[in-house]
Each structure stands twice: as structure tokens, then as C-alpha cells.
Coordinates of C-alpha atoms (C1' of nucleotides) in Angstrom, one line a residue:
Chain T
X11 CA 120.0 116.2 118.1
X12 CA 118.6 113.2 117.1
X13 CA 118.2 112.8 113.1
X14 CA 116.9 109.9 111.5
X15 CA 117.4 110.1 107.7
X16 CA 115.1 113.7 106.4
X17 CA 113.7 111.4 103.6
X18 CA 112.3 109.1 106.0
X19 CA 110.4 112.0 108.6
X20 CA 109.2 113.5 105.7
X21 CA 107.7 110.3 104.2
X22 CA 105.9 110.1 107.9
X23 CA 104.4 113.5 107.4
X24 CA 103.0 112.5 104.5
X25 CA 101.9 109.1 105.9
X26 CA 100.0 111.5 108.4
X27 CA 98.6 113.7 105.7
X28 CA 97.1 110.8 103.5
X29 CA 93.7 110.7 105.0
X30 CA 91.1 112.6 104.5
X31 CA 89.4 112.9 108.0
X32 CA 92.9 114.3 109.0
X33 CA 93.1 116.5 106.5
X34 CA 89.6 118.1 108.1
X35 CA 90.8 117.6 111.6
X36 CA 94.0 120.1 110.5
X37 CA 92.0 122.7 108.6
X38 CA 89.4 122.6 111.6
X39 CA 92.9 123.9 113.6
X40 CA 94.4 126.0 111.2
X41 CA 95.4 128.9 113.8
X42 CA 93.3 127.9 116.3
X43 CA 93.1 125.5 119.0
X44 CA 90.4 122.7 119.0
X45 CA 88.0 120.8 121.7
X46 CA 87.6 117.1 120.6
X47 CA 83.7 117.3 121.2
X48 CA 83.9 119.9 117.9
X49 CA 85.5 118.4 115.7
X50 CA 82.7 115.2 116.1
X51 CA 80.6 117.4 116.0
X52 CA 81.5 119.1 112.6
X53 CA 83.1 115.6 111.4
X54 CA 79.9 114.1 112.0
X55 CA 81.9 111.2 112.6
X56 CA 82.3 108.7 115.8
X57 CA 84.3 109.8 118.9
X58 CA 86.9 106.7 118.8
X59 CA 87.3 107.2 114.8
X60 CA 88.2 111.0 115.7
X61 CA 90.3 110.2 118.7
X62 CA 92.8 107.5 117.0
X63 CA 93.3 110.1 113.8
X64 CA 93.7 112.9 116.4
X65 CA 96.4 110.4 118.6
X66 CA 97.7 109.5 115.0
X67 CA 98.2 113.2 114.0
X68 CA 100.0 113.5 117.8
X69 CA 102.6 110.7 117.1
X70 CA 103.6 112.5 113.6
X71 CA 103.8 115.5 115.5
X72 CA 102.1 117.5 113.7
X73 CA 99.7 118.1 116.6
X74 CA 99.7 118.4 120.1
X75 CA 97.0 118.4 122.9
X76 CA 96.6 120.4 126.3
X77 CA 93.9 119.5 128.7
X78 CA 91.3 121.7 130.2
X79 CA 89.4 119.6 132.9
X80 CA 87.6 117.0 130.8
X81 CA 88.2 118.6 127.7
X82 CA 91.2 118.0 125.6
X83 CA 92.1 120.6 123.1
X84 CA 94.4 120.2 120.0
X85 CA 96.2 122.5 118.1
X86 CA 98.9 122.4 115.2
X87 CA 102.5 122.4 116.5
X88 CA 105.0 124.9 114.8
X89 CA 107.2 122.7 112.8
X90 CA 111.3 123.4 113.7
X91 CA 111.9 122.1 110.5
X92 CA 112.1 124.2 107.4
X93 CA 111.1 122.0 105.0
X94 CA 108.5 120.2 106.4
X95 CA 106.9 123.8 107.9
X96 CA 107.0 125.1 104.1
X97 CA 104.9 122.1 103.3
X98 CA 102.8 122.1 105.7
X99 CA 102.1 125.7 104.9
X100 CA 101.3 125.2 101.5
X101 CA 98.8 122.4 102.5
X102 CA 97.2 124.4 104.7
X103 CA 97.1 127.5 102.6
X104 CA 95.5 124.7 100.4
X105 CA 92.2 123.9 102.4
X106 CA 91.6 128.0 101.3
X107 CA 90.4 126.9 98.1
X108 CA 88.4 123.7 99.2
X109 CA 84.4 124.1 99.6
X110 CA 84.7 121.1 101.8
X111 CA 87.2 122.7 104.0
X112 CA 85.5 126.1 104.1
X113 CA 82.4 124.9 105.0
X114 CA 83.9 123.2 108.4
X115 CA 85.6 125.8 109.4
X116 CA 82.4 127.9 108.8
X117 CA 80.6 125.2 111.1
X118 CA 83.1 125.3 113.4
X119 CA 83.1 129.5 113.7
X120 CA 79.5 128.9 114.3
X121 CA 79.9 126.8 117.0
X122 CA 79.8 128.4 120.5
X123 CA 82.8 128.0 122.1
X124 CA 84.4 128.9 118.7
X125 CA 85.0 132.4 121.0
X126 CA 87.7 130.7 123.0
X127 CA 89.7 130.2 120.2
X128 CA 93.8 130.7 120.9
X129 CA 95.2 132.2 118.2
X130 CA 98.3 131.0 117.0
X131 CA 98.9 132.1 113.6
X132 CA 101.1 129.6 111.9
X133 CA 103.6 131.0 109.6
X134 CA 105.6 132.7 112.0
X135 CA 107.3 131.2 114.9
X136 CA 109.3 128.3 115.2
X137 CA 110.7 127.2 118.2
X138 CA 110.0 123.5 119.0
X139 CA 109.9 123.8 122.4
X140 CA 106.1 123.9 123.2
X141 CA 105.1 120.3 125.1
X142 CA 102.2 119.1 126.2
Chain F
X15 CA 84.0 117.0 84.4
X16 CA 85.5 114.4 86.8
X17 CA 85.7 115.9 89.9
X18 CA 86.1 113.7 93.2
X19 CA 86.3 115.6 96.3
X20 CA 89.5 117.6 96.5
X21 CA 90.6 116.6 100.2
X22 CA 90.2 112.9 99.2
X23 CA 92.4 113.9 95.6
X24 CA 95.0 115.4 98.3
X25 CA 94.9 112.5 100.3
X26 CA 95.8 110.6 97.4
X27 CA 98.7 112.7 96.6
X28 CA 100.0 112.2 100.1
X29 CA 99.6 108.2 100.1
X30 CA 101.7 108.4 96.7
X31 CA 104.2 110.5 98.8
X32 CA 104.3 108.4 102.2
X33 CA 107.6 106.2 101.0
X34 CA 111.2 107.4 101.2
X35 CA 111.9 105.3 97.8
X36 CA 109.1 107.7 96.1
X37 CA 110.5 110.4 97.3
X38 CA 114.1 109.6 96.2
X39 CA 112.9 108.9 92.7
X40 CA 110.9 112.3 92.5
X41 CA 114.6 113.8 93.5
X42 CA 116.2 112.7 90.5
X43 CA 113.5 113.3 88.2
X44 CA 113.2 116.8 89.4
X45 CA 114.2 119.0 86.4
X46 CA 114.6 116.0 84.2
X47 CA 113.4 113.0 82.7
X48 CA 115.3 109.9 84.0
X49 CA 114.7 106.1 82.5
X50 CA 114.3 103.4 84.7
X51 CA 117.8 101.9 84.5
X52 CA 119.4 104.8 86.3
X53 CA 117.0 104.5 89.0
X54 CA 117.8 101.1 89.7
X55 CA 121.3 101.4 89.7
X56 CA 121.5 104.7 92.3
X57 CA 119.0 103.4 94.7
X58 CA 120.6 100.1 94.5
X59 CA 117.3 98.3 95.2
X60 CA 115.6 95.3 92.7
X61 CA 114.0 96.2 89.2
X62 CA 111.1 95.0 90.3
X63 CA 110.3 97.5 93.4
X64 CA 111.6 100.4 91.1
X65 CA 108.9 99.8 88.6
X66 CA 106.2 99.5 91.8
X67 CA 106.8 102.1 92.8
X68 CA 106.8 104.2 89.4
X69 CA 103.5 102.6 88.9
X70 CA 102.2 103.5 92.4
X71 CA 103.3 107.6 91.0
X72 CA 102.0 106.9 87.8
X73 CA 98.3 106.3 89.1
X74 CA 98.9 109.4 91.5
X75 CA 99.3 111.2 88.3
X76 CA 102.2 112.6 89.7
X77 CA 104.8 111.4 86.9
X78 CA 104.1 110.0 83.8
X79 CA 106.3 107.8 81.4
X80 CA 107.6 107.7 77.4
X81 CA 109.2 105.0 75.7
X82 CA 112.3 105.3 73.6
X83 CA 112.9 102.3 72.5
X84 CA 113.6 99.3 75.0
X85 CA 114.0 102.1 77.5
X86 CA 111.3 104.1 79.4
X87 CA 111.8 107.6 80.6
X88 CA 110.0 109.1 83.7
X89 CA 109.6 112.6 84.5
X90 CA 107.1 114.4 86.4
X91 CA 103.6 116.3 85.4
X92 CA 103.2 119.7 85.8
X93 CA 100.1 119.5 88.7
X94 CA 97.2 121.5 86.3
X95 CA 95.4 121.6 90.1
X96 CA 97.1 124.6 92.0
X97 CA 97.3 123.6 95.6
X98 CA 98.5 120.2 94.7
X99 CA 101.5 122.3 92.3
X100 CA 102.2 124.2 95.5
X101 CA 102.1 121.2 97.5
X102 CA 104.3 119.3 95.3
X103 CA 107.1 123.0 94.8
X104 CA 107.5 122.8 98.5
X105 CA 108.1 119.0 98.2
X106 CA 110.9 119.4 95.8
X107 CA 112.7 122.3 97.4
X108 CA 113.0 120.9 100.5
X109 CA 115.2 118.0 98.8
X110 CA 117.6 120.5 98.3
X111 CA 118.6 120.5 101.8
X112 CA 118.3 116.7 102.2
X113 CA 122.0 115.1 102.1
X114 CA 120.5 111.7 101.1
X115 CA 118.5 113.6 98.3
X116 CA 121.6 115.5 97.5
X117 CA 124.1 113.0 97.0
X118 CA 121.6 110.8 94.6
X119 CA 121.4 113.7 92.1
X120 CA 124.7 113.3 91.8
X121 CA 125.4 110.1 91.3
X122 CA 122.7 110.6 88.5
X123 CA 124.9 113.6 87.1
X124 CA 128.2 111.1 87.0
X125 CA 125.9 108.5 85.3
X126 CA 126.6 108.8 81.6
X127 CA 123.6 108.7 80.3
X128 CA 122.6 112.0 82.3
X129 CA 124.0 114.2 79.6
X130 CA 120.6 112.6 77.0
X131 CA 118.5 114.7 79.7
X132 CA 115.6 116.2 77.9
X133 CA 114.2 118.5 80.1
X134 CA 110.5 118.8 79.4
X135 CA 110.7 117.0 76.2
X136 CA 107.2 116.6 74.0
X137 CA 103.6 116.8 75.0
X138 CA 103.1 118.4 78.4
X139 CA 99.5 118.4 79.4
X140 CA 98.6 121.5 80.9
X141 CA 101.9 123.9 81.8
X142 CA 100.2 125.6 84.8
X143 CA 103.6 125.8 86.6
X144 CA 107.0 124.3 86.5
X145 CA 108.9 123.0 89.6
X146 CA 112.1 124.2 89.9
Chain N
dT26 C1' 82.6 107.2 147.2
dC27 C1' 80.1 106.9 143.2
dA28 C1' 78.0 108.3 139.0
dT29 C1' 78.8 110.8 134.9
dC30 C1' 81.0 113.2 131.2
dA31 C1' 84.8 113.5 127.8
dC32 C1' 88.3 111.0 125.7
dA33 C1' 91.5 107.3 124.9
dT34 C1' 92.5 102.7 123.8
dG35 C1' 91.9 97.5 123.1
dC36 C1' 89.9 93.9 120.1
dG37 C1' 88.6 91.6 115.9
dT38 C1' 88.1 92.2 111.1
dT39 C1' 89.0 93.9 106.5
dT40 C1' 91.8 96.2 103.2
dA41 C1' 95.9 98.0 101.2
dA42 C1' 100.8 98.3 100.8
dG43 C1' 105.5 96.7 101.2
dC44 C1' 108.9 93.1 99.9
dA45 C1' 111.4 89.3 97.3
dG46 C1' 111.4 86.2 93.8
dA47 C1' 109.4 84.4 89.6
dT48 C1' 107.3 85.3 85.3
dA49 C1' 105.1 87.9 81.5
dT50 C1' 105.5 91.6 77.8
dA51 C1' 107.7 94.6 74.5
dT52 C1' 111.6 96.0 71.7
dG53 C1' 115.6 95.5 68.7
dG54 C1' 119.1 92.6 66.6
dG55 C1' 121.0 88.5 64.5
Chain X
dC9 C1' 111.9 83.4 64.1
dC10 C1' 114.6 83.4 68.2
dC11 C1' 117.1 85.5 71.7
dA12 C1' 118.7 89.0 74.8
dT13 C1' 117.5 93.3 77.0
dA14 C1' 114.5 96.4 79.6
dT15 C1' 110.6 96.9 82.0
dA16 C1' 106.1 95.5 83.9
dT17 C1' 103.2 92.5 86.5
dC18 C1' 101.9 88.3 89.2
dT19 C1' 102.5 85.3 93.7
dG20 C1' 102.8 84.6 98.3
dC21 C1' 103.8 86.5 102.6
dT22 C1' 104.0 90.1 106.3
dT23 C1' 102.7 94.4 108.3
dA24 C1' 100.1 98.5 109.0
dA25 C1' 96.1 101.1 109.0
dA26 C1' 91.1 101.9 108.9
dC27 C1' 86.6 100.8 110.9
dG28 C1' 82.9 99.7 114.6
dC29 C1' 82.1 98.3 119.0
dA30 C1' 83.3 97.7 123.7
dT31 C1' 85.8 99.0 127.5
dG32 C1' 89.3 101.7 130.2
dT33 C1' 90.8 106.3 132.3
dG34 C1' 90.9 110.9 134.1
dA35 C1' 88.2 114.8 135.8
dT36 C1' 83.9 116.8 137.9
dG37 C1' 80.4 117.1 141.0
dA38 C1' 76.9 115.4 144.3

DNA sequence: TCATCACATGCGTTTAAGCAGATATATGGG
DNA sequence: CCCATATATCTGCTTAAACGCATGTGATGA
């Protein structure tokens, strides 16, 4: 088991979770998995801008990303550790109360492939041991 | 009614938390109010990059300072904004199982001073809710 | 094989943050 | 006043991250 000082990880997370085109990437995947081409599309925003935070999001691993022929689709990974799932619980549970946040997500349910949405509801599980 | 667009206001929050040193000084001053001497001695680093740093969590709004003399105390605000007082809970509790974390509250117990602790002294701005 | 779609990544520039060391400000005491 | 103490801020440097634009890469389909 690999450590590397808690304080430092944790000051990482938060490194990832100081933007706030992030921030909407995350609440667009808040128990749900994601196709890149939505999230420009709700983002508004350019495809390389959306890509590096999305890669940026991967290397904090906070996210992770399967492909599905040419689409890529990202989804949040289940944290193993305790303190930084708590967190990221609470930020999530956060976006609730955001008019910015809702209104994405409301884009986003509007969008068509919204249907194939995998569920993965994200205060429960916690093993660590789902890879790309 | 200054308002600025919650997720960037999060953001912000996060950017103040990126840094292990932040996070070690919002450790000791979790509970208490702490003056500036104390931190530098337990983290061992310069004067100079303590008060940076307090400043860089000042303009968060995430501690605020009084003066006693030659002496300035530090001690966190109560977050008035209720996802960011969730947000900033889950932060503190998880130092609780952080050895680093651990082991600097109590060198600031064995410091002498610790025993002038005023915990939540004058003036609080808006008591929404208390960590710990 | 080749063209195209969907993403990822490289490049150059700008901005912000980190650090150490030096200096400025405020307070209290002689 | 002047000095020492405690803290804050400035300087100069280095690094990282954000952006737009251009290009590279993997998958699909004709």
C-alpha cells in the first residue's frame, strides 16, 4: 500500500476541485456516467478546454473513463478513502443547492442519450478496484 | 447583496485549500484560536511563509485574525454559506485520522501558551454552525 | 486504404502561486 | 524617542496551470 503523506493527497483533491469548469464537469456526473460530446455541449465550452479538465480530473483520480467506440464516457470513481469520499460527498451534495448546477444537470437530462445513463449512486460502495 | 456565482465562490474555497501547509494550520486552529508564533514553531517553516499563507486563508474568508497586543490570534469563521460549512466539517474531521495532522495538535497542546486558548472568543459573524 | 468523427495532446503565451531572503509596520518597554 | 519583538509585505525567481489553436490518435465505415 503505497501512502504518501494524507495531508498532501488531500491537498491534490482540492487542487482538482478549484476550478470551476470541473466543478460542472463533476455535478454533470453526479451518479451517472458521461459522453465527452455532452458535457461541451452543456459547458458550451471548447472540446480541448473540456478534455485537459476531464484528463486533469483523471490524474486526481477523482474520475475515470471507459470507451465505447469513439465515444469516451466518464464517470466519478468511488473514493477508498474515508475522508476524502466524505468530502467529496458533501461537495457533491453541494451542487443541490446551486442554480448553476441544476440547470446543467437539467440540460444534460434533456439531452438524448441522457437514457443511457449507468447509475452508480455514490454514497455506497467503496472498493477501489474499478480500472479503466 | 454581493453575490458571485456560487461554483466560482467554491472554487475559491478549494484554491485556499490546495496546500498541505494550509491545511496543517486549519488543524491546529480547529477548536481554537492559535497566534502566529505557535504556528511557526510546530511547522518549523520561516515567519514569512506562515503569514502567506494566513493571508492566502484570510482572503478566502476562511479564518480571520485579532490582535492582542504584539501578538495576533487566528482562528477560523463559522462558514454563514451552508455547503461551504459542510464542505469545510468534512475537511476538519478527516484530520482526525491524519497522523501528520494528529501529531501537530499536540505539539500545540505541549506548547505553553495552549492553555490561553479562547475558544470562540468575541464577535463571531454569523454562528450558522460550529466545526467540531 | 482512406476519409471522417470523437477525443487527446502539444505548443506558445499569460497569469498566479510557491519559496527564500530582505525589508516595512505595529506594539510595548526602557 | 529608540529599540526590540512580532508580524506583514515586497523582491526576484521558478513552476504550474489556464487558455486558444493546431495537430496527433483511435475507431468507424465506405
Amino acid at each position: 500500500m503505497k501512502h504518501g503523506s494524507k495531508s498532501a493527497d488531500l491537498a491534490g483533491v482540492f487542487a482538482a476541485l478549484s476550478d470551476a469548469t470541473r466543478l460542472r464537469l463533476l455535478n454533470l456526473m453526479n451518479g451517472r456516467e458521461v459522453c465527452v460530446c455532452y458535457f461541451v455541449e452543456i459547458l458550451g465550452q471548447g472540446q480541448p478546454k473540456i478534455s485537459r479538465h476531464l484528463a486533469y480530473l483523471r490524474k486526481a483520480g477523482l474520475v475515470t473513463a471507459r470507451r465505447e467506440g469513439k465515444w469516451m464516457h466518464y464517470r466519478i470513481v468511488p473514493q477508498a478513502d474515508e475522508a476524502t469520499a466524505s468530502i467529496l460527498d458533501a461537495v457533491l451534495a453541494s451542487f443541490g443547492s446551486d442554480r448553476q448546477m441544476q440547470a446543467d444537470r437539467a440540460r444534460l437530462d434533456r439531452a438524448c442519450c441522457a437514457r443511457r445513463t449507468l447509475v452508480v449512486p455514490v454514497g455506497a460502495p467503496r472498493p477501489a478496484a474499478l480500472a479503466q
